[in-house]
Tab-separated table of C-alpha atoms in Angstrom:
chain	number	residue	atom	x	y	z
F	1	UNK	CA	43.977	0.410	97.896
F	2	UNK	CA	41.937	-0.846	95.023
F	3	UNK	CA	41.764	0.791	91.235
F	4	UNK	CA	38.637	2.943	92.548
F	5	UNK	CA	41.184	4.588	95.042
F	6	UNK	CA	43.807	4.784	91.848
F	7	UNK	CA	41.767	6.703	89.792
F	8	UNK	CA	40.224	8.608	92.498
F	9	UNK	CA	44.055	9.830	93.689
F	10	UNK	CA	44.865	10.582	89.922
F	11	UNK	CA	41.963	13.120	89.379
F	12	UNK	CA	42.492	14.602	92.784
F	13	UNK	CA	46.125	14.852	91.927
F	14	UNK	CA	46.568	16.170	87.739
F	15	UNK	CA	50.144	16.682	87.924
F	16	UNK	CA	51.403	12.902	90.059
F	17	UNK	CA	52.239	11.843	86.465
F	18	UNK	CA	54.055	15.288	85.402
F	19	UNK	CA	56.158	15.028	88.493
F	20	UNK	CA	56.840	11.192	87.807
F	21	UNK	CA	57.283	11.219	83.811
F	22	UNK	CA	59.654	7.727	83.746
F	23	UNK	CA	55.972	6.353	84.368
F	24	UNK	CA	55.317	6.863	80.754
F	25	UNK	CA	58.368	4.749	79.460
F	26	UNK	CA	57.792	1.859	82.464
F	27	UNK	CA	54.536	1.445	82.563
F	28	UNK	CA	52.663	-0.529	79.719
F	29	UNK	CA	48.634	-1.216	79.174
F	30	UNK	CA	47.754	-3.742	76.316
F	31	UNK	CA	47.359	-2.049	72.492
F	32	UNK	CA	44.143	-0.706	71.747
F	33	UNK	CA	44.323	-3.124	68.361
F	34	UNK	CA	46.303	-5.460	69.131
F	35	UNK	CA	47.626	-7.972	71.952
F	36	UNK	CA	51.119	-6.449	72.430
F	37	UNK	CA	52.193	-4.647	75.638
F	38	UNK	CA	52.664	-0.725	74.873
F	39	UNK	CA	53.646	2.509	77.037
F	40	UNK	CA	51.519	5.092	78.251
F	41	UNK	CA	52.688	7.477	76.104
F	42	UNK	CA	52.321	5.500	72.941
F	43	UNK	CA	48.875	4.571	74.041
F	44	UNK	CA	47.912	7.761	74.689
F	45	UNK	CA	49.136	8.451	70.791
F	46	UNK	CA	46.755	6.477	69.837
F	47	UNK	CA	43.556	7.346	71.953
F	48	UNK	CA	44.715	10.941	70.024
F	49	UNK	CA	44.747	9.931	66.835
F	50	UNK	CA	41.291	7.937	67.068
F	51	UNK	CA	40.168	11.280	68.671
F	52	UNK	CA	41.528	13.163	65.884
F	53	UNK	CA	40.053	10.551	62.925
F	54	UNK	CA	37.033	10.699	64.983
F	55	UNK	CA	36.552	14.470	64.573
F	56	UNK	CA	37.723	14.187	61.095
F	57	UNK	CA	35.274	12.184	59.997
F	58	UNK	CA	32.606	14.190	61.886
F	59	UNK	CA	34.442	17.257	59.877
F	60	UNK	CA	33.515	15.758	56.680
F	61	UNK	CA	30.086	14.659	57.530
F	62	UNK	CA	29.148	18.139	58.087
F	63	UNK	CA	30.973	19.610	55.035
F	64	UNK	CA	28.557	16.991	53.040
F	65	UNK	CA	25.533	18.317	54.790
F	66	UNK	CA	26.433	21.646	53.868
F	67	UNK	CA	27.181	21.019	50.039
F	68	UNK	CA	23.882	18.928	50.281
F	69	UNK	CA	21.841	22.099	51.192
F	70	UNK	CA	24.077	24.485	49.520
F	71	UNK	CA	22.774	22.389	46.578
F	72	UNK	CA	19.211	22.131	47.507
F	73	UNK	CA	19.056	26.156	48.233
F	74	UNK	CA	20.185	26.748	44.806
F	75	UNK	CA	17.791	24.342	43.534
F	76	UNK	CA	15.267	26.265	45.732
F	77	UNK	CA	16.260	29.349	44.477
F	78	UNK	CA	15.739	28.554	40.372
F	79	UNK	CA	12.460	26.722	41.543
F	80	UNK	CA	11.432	30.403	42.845
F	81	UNK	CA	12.124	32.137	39.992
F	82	UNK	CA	10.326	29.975	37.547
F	83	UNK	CA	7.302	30.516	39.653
F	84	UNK	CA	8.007	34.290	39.413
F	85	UNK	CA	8.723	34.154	35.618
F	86	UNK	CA	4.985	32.580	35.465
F	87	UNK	CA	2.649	35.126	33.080
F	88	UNK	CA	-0.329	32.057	33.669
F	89	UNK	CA	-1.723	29.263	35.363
F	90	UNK	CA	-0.752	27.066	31.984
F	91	UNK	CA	3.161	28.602	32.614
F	92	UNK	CA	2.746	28.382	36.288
F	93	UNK	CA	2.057	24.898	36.280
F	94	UNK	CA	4.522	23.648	33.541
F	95	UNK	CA	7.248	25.248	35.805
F	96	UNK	CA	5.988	23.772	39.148
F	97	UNK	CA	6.290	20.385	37.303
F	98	UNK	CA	8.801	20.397	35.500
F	99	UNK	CA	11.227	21.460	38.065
F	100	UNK	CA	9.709	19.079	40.791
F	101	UNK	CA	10.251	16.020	38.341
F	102	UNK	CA	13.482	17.182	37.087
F	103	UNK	CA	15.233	19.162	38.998
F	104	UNK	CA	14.257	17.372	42.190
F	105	UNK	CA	14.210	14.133	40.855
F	106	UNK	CA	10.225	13.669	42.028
F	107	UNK	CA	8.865	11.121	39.562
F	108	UNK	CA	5.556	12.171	40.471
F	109	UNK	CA	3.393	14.965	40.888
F	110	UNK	CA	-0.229	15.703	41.587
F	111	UNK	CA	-1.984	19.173	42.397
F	112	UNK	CA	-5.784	19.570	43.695
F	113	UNK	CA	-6.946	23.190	44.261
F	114	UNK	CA	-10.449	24.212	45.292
F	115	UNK	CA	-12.366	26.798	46.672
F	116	UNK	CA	-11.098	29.143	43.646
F	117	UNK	CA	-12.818	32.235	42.661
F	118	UNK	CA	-11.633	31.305	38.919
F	119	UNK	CA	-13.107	28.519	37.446
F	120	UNK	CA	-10.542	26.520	35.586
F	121	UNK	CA	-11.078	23.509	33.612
F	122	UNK	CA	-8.601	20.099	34.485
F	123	UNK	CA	-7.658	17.718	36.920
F	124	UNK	CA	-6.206	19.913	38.683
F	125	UNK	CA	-9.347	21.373	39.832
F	126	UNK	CA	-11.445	18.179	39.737
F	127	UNK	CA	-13.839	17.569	42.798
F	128	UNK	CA	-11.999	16.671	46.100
F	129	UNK	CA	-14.031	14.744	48.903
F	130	UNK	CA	-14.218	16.363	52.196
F	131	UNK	CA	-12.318	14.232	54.204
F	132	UNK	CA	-9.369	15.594	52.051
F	133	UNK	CA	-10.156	18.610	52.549
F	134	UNK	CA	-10.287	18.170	56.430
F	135	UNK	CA	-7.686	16.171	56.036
F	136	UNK	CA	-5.237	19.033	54.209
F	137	UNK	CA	-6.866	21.380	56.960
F	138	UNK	CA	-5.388	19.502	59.232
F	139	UNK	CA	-2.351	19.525	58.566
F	140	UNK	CA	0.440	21.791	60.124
F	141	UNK	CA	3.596	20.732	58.072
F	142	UNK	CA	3.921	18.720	55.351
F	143	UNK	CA	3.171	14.883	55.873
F	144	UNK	CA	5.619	12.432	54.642
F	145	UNK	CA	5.454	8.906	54.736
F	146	UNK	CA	3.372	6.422	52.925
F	147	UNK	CA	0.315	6.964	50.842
F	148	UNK	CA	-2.915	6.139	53.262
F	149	UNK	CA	-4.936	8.544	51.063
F	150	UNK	CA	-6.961	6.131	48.371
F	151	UNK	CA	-8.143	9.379	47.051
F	152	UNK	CA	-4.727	10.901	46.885
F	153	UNK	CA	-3.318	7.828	45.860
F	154	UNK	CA	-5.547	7.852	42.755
F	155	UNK	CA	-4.427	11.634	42.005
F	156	UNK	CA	-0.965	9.573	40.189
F	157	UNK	CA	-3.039	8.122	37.863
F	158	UNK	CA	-1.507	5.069	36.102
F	159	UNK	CA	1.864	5.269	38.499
F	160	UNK	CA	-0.747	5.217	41.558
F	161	UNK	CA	-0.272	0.832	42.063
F	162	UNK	CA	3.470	2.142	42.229
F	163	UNK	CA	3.434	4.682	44.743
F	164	UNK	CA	5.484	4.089	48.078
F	165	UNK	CA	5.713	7.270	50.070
F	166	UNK	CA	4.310	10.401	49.666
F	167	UNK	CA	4.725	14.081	50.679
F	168	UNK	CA	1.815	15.931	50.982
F	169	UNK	CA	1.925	19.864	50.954
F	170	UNK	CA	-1.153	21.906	52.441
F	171	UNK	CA	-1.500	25.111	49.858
F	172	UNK	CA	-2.940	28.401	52.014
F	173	UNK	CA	-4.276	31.511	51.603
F	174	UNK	CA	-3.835	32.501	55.563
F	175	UNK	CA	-5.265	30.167	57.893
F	176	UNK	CA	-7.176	28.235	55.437
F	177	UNK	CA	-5.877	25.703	52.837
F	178	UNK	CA	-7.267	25.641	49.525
F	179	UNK	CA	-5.578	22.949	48.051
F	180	UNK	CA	-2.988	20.252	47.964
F	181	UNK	CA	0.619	19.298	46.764
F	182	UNK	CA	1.408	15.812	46.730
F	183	UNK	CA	4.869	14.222	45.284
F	184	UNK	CA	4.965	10.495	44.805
F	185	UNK	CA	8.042	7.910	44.879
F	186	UNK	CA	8.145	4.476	43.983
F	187	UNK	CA	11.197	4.357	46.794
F	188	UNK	CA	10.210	3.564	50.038
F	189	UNK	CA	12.193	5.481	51.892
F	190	UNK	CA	12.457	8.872	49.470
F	191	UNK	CA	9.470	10.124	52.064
F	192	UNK	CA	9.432	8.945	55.126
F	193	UNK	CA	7.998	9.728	58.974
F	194	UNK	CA	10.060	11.513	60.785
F	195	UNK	CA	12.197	13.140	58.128
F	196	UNK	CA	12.998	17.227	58.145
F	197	UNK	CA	10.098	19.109	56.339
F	198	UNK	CA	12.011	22.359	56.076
F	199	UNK	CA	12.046	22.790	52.225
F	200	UNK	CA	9.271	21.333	51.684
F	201	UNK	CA	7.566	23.639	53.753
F	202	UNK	CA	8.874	26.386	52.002
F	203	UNK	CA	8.328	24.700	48.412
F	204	UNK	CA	4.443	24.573	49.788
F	205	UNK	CA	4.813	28.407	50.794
F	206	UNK	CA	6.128	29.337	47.449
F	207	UNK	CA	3.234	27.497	45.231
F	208	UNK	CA	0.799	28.586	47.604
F	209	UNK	CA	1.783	32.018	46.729
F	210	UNK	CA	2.620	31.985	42.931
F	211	UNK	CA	-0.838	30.510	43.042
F	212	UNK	CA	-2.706	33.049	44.566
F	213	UNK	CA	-1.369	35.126	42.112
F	214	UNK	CA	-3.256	33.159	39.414
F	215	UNK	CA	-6.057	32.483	40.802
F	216	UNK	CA	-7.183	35.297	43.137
């Protein structure tokens, strides 16, 4: 008989080590930390309580998470009602900054809108090439990652040479986009491929809407 066949008659058999319980106290397997010789019992102690520290720190990972978007929601939430408290483009846009770059923490901020039926003067509305506008056609959720966009790139201004990642949000009336949202980090990793789009989808939904309600 060989350990195969051991463990093989244990599983077939659940309750061999009920029914023989001085096994516990005789037998010993080496510590789990250490070189010393311990029972069964006291090793299985300790398989428990790296079980339990296990699922205690998994516990508190997830009780971060939710504070985290417990946190973000709320942010979320004021963001909203700024954009509701709007009476004008000039209001509208002094909110959608101002809580981007400081309640966010987004050091930088760019907005391109075309295709209005009001004609408004400002960067804001300054020509945009038409590979951005395929481009922001495109996409399907917000792209995040770093700035391949010369054009977009430039839309920073002086903090452009600065600029590591980038998250761009498509603005839409319906199917078609008629402009673009684009935050800017000098931190690598603030944007990056792969990372969850959720809110920013919705921050893109929000402006797209509040916009709308400017423009027309």
């Amino acid at each position: 008989m060989n350990a195969d066949d051991v463990a093989r008659y244990l599983k077939q058999n659940p309750d061999f080590l009920a029914q023989h319980s001085e096994l516990f106290a005789e037998l010993t397997v080496p510590h789990p930390h250490g070189g010393q010789a311990i029972s069964l019992a006291e090793r299985q102690l300790h398989a428990l309580r790296d079980k339990i520290r296990q699922l205690e720190h998994k516990l508190a990972e997830l009780i971060r998470f939710g504070e985290e978007n417990d946190e973000l929601g709320e942010k979320v939430h004021r963001f909203s009602l700024a954009l509701l408290d709007a009476a004008d483009y000039d209001s509208l846009r002094h909110a959608l900054f101002h809580h981007l770059q400081e309640d966010f923490a987004v050091p930088h901020v760019a907005l391109r809108i075309w295709n209005s039926v009001i004609a408004h003067d400002g960067e804001d509305f300054a020509e945009v090439s038409e590979a951005v506008r395929f481009y922001a056609g495109d996409l399907r959720h917000p792209y995040c990652g770093a700035p391949g966009h010369i054009e977009v790139l430039g839309w920073f201004g002086q903090a452009a040479p600065h600029v590591r990642s980038v998250a761009l949000m498509p603005l839409r009336r319906g199917a078609q986009v008629f402009g673009l949202l684009a935050l800017g980090s000098e931190e690598t990793e603030r944007f990056y491929a792969g990372m969850g789009t959720l809110y920013l989808g919705r921050i893109g939904e929000l402006v797209s809407v509040a916009l709308l309600r400017q423009l027309g």
